[in-house]
Tab-separated table of C-alpha atoms and ligand atoms in Angstrom:
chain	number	residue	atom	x	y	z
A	1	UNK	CA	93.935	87.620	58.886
A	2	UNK	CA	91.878	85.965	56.645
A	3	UNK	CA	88.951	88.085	55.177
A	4	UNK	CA	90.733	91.210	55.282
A	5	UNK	CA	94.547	92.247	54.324
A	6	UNK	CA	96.511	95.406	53.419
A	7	UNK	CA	97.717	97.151	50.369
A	8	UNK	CA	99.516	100.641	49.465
A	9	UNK	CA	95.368	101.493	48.593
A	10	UNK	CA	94.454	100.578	52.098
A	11	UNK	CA	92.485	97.571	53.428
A	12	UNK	CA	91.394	94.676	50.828
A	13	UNK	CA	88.445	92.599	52.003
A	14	UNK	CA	87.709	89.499	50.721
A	15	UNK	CA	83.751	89.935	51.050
A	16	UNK	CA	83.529	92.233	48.566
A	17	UNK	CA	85.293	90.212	45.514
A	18	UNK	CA	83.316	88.442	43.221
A	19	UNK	CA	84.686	85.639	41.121
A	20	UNK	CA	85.947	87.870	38.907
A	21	UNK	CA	87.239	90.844	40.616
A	22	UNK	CA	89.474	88.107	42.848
A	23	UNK	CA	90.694	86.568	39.756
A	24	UNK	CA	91.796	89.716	38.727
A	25	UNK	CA	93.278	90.504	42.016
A	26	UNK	CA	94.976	87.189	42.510
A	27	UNK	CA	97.055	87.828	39.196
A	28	UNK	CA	97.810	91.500	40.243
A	29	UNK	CA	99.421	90.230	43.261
A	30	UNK	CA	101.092	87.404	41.843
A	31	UNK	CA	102.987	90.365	39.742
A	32	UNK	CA	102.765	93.293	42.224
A	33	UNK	CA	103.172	91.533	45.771
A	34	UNK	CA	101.402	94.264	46.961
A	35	UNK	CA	98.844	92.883	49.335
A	36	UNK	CA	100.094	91.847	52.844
A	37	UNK	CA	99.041	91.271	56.588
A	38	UNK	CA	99.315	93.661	59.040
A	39	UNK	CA	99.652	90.699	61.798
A	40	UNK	CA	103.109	89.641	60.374
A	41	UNK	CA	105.232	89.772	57.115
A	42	UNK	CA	103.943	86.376	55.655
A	43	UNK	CA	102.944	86.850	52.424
A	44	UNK	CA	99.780	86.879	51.370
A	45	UNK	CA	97.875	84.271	48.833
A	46	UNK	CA	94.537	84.482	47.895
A	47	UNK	CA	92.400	81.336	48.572
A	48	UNK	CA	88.422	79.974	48.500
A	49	UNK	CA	87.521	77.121	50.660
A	50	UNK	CA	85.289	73.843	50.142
A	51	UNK	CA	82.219	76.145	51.312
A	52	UNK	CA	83.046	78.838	48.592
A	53	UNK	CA	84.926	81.610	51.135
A	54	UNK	CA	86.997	83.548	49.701
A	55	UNK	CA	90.138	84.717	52.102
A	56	UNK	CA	93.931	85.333	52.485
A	57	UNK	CA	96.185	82.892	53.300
A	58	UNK	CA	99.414	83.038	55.172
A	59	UNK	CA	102.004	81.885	52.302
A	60	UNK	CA	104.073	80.762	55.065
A	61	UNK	CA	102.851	80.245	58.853
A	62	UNK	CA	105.957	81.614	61.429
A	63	UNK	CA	105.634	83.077	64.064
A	64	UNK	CA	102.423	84.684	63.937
A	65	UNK	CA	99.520	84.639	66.634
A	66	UNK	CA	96.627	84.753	64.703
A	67	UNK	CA	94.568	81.175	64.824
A	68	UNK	CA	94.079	78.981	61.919
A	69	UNK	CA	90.412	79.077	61.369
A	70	UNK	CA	87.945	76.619	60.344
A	71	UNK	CA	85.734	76.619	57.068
A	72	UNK	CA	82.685	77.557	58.889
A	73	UNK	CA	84.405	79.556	60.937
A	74	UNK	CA	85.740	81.707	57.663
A	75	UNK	CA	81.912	81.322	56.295
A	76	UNK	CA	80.369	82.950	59.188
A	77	UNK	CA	82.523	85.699	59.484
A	78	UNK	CA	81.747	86.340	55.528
A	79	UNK	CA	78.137	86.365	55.851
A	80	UNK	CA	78.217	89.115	58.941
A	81	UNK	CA	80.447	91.320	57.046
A	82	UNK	CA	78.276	91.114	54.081
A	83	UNK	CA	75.169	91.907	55.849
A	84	UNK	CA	76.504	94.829	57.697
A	85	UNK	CA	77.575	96.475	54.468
A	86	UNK	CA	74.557	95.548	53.032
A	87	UNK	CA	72.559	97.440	56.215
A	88	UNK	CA	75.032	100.292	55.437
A	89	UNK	CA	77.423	99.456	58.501
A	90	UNK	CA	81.065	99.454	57.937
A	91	UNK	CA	82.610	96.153	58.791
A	92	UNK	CA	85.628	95.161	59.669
A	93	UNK	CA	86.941	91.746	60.121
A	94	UNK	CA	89.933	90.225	61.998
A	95	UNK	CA	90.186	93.949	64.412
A	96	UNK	CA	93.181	94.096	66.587
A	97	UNK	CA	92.598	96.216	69.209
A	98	UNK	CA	95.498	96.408	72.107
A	99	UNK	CA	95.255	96.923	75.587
A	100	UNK	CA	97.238	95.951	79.321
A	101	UNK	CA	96.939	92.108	78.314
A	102	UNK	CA	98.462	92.271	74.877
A	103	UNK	CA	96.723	91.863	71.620
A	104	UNK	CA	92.856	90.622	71.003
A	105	UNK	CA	91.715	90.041	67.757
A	106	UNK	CA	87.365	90.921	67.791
A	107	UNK	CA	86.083	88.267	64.623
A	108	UNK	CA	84.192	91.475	62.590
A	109	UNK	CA	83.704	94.947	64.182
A	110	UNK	CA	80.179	96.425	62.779
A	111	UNK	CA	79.962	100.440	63.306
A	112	UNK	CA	77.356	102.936	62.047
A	113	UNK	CA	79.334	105.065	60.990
A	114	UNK	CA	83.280	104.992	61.050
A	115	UNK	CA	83.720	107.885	63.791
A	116	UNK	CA	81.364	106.461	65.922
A	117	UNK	CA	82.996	105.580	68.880
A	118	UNK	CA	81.158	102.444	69.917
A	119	UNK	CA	80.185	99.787	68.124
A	120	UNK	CA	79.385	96.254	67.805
A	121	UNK	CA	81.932	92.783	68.279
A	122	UNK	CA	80.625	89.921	66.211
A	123	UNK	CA	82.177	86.749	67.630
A	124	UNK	CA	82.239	83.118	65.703
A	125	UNK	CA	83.045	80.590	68.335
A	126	UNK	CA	82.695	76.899	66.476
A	127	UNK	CA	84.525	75.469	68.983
A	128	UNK	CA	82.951	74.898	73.094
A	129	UNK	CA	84.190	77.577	75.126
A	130	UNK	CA	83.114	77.863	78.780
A	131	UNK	CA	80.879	80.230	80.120
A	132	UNK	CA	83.488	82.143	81.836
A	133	UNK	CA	85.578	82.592	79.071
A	134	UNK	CA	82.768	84.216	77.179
A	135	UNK	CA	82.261	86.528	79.879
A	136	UNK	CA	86.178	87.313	80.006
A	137	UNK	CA	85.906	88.065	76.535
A	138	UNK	CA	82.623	89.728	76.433
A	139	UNK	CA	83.731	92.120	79.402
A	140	UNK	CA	87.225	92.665	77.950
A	141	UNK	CA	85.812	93.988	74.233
A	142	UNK	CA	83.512	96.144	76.897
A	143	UNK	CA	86.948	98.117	77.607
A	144	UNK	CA	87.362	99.029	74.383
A	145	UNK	CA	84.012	100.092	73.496
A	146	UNK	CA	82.210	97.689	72.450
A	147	UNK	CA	79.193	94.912	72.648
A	148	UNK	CA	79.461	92.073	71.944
A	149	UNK	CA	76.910	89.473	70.157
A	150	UNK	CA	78.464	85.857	70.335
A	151	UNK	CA	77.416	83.397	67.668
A	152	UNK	CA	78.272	79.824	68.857
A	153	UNK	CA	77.478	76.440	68.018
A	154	UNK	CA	76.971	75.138	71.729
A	155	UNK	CA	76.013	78.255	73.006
A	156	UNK	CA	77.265	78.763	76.631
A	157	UNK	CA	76.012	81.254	78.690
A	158	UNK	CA	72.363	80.168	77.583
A	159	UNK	CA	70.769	83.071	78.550
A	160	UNK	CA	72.566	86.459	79.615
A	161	UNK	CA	71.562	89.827	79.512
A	162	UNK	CA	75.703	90.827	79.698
A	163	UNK	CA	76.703	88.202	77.290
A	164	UNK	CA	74.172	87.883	74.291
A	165	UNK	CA	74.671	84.045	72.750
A	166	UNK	CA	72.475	82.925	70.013
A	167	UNK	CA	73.154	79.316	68.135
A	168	UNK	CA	74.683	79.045	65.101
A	169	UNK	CA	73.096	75.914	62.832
A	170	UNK	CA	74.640	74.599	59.234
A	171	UNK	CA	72.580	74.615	56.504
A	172	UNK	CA	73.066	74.280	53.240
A	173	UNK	CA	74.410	77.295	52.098
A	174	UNK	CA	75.198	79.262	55.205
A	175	UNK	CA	73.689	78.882	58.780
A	176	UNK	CA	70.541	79.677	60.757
A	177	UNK	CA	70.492	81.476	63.943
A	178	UNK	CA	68.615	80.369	66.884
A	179	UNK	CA	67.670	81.118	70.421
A	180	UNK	CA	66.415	79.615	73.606
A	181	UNK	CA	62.659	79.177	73.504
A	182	UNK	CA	60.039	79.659	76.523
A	183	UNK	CA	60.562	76.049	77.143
A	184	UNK	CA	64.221	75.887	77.220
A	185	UNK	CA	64.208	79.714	79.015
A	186	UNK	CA	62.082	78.289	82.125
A	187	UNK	CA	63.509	74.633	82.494
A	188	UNK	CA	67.483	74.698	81.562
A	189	UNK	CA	68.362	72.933	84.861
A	190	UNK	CA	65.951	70.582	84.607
A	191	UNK	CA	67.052	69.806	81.011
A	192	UNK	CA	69.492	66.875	79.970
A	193	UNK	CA	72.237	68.002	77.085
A	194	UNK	CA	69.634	65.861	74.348
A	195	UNK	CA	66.942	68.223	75.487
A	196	UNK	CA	68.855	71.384	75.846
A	197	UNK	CA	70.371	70.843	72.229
A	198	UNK	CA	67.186	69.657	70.518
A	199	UNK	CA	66.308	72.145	67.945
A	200	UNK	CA	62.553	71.442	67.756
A	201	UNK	CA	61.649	71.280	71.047
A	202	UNK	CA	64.081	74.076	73.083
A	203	UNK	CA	64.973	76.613	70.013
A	204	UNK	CA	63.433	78.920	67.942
A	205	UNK	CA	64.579	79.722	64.746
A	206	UNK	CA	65.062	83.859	64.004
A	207	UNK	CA	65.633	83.178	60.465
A	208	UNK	CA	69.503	83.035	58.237
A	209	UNK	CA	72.373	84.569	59.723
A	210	UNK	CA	72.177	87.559	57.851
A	211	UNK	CA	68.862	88.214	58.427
A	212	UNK	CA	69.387	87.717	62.202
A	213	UNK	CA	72.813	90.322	61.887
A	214	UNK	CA	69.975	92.823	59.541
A	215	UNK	CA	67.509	92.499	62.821
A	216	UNK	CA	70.490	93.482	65.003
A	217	UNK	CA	71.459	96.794	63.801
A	218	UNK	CA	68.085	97.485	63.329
A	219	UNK	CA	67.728	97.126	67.086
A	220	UNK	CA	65.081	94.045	66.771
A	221	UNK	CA	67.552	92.141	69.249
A	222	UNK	CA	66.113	93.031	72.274
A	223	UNK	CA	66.408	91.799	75.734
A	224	UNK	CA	63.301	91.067	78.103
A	225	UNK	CA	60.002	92.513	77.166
A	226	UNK	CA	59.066	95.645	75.337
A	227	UNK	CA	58.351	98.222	77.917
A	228	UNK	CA	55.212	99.304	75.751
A	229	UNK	CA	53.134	97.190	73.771
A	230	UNK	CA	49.585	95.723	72.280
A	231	UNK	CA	48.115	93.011	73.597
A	232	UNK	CA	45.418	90.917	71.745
A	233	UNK	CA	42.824	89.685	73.684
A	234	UNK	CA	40.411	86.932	72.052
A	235	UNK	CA	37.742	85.456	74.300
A	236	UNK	CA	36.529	82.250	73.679
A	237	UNK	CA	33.103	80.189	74.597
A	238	UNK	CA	30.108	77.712	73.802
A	239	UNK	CA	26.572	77.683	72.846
A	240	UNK	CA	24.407	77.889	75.692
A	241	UNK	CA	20.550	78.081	77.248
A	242	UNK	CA	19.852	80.174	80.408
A	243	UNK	CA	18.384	77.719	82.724
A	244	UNK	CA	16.256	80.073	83.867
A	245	UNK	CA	14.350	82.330	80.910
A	246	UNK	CA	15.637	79.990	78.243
A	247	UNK	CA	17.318	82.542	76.317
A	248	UNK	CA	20.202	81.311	73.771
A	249	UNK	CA	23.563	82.301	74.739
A	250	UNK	CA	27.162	81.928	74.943
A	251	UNK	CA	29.138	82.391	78.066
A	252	UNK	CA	32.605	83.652	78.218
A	253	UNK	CA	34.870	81.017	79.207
A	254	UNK	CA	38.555	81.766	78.978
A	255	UNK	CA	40.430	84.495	77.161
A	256	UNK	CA	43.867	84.113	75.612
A	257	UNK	CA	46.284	87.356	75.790
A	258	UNK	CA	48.728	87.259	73.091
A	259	UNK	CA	51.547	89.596	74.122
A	260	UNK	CA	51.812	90.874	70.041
A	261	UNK	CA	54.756	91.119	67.696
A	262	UNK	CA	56.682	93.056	69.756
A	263	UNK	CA	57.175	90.345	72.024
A	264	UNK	CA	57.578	87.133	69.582
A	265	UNK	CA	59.487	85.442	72.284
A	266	UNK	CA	57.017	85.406	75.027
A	267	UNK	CA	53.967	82.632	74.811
A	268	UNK	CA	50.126	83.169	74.425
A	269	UNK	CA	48.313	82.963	78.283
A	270	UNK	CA	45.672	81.175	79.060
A	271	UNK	CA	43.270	82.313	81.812
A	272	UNK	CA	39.906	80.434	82.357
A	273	UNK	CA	36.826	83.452	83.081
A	274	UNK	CA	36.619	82.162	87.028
A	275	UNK	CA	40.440	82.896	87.306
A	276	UNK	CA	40.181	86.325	85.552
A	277	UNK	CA	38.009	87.748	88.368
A	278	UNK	CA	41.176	86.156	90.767
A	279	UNK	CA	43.864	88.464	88.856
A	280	UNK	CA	44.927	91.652	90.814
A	281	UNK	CA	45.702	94.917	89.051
A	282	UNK	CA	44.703	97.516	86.545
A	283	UNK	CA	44.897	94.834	83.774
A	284	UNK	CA	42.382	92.163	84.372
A	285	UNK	CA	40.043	94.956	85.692
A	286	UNK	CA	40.516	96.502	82.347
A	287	UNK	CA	40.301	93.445	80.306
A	288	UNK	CA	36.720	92.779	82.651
A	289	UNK	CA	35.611	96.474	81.426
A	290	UNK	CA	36.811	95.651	77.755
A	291	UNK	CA	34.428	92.248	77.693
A	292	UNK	CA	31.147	93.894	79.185
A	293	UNK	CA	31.323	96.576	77.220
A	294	UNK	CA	30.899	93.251	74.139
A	295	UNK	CA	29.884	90.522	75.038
A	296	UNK	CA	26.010	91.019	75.830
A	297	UNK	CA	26.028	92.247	72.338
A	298	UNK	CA	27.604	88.738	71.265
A	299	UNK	CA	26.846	86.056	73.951
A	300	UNK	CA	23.890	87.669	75.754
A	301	UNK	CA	25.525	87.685	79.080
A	302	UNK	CA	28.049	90.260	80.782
A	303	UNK	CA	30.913	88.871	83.403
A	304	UNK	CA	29.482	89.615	87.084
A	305	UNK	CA	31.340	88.721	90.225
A	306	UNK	CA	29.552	85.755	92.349
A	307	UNK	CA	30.568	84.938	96.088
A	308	UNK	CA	28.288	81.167	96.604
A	309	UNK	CA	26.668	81.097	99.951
A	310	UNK	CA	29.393	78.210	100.973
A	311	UNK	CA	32.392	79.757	99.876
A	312	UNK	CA	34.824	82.616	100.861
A	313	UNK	CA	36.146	83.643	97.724
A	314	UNK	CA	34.364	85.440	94.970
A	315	UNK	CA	35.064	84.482	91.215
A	316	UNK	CA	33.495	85.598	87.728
A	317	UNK	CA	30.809	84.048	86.189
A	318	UNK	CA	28.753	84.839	83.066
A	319	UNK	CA	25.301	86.985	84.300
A	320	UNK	CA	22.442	86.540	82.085
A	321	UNK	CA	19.779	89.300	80.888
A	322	UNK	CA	17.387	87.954	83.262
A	323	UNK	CA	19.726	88.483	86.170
A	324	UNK	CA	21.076	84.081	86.791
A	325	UNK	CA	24.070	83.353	87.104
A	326	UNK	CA	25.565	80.669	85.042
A	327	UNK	CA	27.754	78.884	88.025
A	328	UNK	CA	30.944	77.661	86.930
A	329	UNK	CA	30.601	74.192	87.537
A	330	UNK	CA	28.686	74.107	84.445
A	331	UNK	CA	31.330	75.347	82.403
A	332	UNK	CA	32.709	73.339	80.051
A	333	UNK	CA	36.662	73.461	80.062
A	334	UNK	CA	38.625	74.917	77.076
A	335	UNK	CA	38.394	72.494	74.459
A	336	UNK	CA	39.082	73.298	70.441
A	337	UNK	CA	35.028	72.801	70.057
A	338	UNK	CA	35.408	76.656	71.287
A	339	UNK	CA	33.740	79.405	69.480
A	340	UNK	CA	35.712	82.634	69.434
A	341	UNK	CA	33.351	85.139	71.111
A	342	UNK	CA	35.078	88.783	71.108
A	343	UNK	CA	38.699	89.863	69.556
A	344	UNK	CA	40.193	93.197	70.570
A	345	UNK	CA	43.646	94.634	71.228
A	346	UNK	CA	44.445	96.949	74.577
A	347	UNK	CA	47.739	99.067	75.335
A	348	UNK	CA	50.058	97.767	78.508
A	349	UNK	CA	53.343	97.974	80.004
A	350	UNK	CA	55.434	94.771	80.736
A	351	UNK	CA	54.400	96.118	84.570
A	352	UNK	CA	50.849	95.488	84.344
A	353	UNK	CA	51.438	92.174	82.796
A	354	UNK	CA	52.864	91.043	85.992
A	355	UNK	CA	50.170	89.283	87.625
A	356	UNK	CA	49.001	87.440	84.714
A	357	UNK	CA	52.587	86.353	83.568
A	358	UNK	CA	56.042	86.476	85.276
A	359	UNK	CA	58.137	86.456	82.389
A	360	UNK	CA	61.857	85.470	82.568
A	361	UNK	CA	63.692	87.861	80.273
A	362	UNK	CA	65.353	86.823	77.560
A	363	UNK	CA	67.311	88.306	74.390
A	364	UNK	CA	64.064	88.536	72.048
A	365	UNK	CA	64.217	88.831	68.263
A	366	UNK	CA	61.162	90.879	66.333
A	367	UNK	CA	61.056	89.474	62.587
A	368	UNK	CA	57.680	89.781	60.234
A	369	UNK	CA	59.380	87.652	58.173
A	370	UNK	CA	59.925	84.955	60.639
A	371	UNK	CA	57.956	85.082	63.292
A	372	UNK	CA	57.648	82.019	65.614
A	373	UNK	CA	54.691	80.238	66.615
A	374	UNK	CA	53.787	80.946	69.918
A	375	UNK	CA	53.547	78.183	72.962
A	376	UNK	CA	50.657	78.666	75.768
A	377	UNK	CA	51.129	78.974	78.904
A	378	UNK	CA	48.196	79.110	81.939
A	379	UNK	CA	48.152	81.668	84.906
A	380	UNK	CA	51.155	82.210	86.280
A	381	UNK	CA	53.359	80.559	84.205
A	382	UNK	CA	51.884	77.213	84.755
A	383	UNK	CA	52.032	74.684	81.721
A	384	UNK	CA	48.496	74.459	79.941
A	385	UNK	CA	47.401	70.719	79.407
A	386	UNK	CA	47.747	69.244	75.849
A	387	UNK	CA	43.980	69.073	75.949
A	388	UNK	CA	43.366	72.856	76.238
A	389	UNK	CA	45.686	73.868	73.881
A	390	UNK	CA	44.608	74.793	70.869
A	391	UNK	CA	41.469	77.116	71.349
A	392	UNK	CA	41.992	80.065	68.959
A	393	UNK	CA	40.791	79.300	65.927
A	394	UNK	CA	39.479	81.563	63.106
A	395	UNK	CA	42.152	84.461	64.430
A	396	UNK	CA	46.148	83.154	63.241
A	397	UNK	CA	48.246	86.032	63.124
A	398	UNK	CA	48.606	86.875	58.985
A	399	UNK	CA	52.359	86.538	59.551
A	400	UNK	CA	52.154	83.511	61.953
A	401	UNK	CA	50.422	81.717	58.951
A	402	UNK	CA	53.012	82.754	56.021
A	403	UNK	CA	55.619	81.283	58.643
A	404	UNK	CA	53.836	78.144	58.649
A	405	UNK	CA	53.703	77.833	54.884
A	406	UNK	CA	56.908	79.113	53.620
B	501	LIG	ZN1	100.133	86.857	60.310
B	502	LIG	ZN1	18.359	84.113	81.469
């Protein structure tokens, strides 16, 4: 039982020695003997690996069930306990809890407070374990009480609302936690195992492991999207002349809705003005109000729906002061020449988002400090061409640009 052991003073836990205090405690035992495992009667030594752990040591391995454990096995388990104290959680490493099918051993129990009755089971896996064993596991600690958060290096469920995986990355003095990005969230089975393990492309980092264990007992490890939230609306377009009473002016031609820092997880949409007036619901006719209320103060035109003479369906264009429609063959598709027209933020639900965007839920993780940059996706879900992709300008997040330069 490696980062924790007994004495007659009650538990001793490795994570909170320093260099000094273990000294200390390494020469008290070598006189006392009075620190031993509550798995067996081995005696106990006091030991710090190649990565710096300090733990106890079986003197002698007999006929005891708990595992050997890797370095970064012992590291991880280290850094959770740490950060829970540091939260103000009590953590406990190596639990034993028994039931019907003998012994289980959770990696580091976090609770609130140490009556609660539930509580959280931090699990290291470093080695591949199959999905089903995960959930065997997962449901199992759920008989005693507890959730469970699994921290794996090939994570396996990818995406679970019952069994909560997030990746587990090296780095140079600890690990990074990551989890399955919009990309990796939508196209999984399309995905070969280069692509589902390539950091860049289907992962976002949430920041170190013990920031990522701080987010979780803050409750900023969420699943799906928030039920309430802000979105930011910016609406972009070009300079223009009315064909007809040569006025100067800049038609509305797409808006972006960023789903705010509640939902980090979730991408920016894109939605070309024609396709706005196409959107069902409360939301796009709210957005619609939102814009005319602005934008003949900004771009000299309001959004009007036009039915042509040859066509059944109706769309929005831009309506100049003098009454003519700007027709949206002559609008110009997104392009990063854009001017940003109107900015402003409206209150929804994840319902009213529907029509726009049918997200897949997800675990989610809400961090100022490390927020991720967000993808784009068009109506519906569909992928927005490299070409259109980079519209807003003038309007980065404040926190979205500290990301990009720390
Ligand atoms: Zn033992
Ligand atoms: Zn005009």
């Amino acid at each position: 039982m490696p980062l924790r052991c007994a004495s007659s003073e009650g538990d001793e836990l490795s994570f909170e020695h320093d260099a000094d205090s273990w000294v200390a405690l390494r020469a008290r035992n070598s006189r006392e003997r009075h620190l031993r495992f509550t798995c067996c009667d081995a005696g106990v030594v006091l030991k710090t690996s190649s990565l710096g752990t300090r733990y106890f040591a079986h003197q002698a391995r007999g006929g005891c069930d708990t595992a050997p454990e890797t370095q970064e096995h012992l590291q991880a388990k280290t850094i959770i306990c740490k950060a829970l104290k540091e939260a103000g959680w009590l953590a406990t490493p190596e639990h034993r809890m028994t039931d019907s099918d003998g012994v289980c051993i959770a990696d580091v129990l976090g609770k609130r407070v140490s009556e609660a009755l539930k509580g959280i089971a931090f699990e290291v896996q470093w080695s591949p374990q199959l999905a089903a064993i995960t959930k065997a596991r997962t449901d199992r600690y759920k008989e005693h009480g507890l959730r469970t958060l699994w921290f794996m290096k090939r994570p396996m469920p990818l995406n679970s609302k019952d069994v909560p995986v997030a990746r587990l990355v090296s780095t140079d003095d600890g690990f990074d936690v990551y989890i399955p990005n919009e990309a990796l969230v939508r196209g999984a089975e399309y995905m070969n195992s280069r692509e589902l393990s390539d950091l860049e492309a289907s992962w976002r980092r949430c920041g170190t492991l013990a920031q990522f264990v701080r987010g979780v007992v803050e409750g900023r490890f969420r699943f799906g999207l928030a039920s309430d939230f802000d979105v930011r609306v910016t609406v972009g377009g070009v300079a223009n002349w009315c064909y007809s009473c040569g006025a100067e002016v800049q038609p509305a031609t797409w808006i972006v809705l960023d789903l705010g820092h509640l939902n980090p997880d979730f991408p920016n949409i894109l939605v070309e003005i024609h396709e706005l007036g196409e959107v069902e619901g409360s939301f796009a006719e709210r957005i619609l109000g939102s814009i005319n209320t602005r934008l003949p103060k900004v771009g000299g035109y309001r959004l009007g729906r036009r039915k042509p003479k040859e066509s059944q369906a109706t769309y929005l264009a831009n309506i100049c002061k003098c009454g003519a429609f700007l027709s949206r063959s002559y609008l110009p598709y997104p392009s990063d020449k854009d001017k940003t027209l109107l900015e402003f933020d409206l209150k929804t639900t994840a319902e009213e988002i529907t029509p726009f965007y049918k997200a897949i839920d997800r675990w989610c993780f809400t961090s100022q400090a490390n927020p991720p940059s967000k993808s784009m996706l068009g109506l519906h879900g569909f992928p927005v061409p490299a070409l259109t992709m980079p519209p807003p300008r003038n309007l980065r997040h404040p926190d979205r640009r500290a990301a990009r330069e720390s």
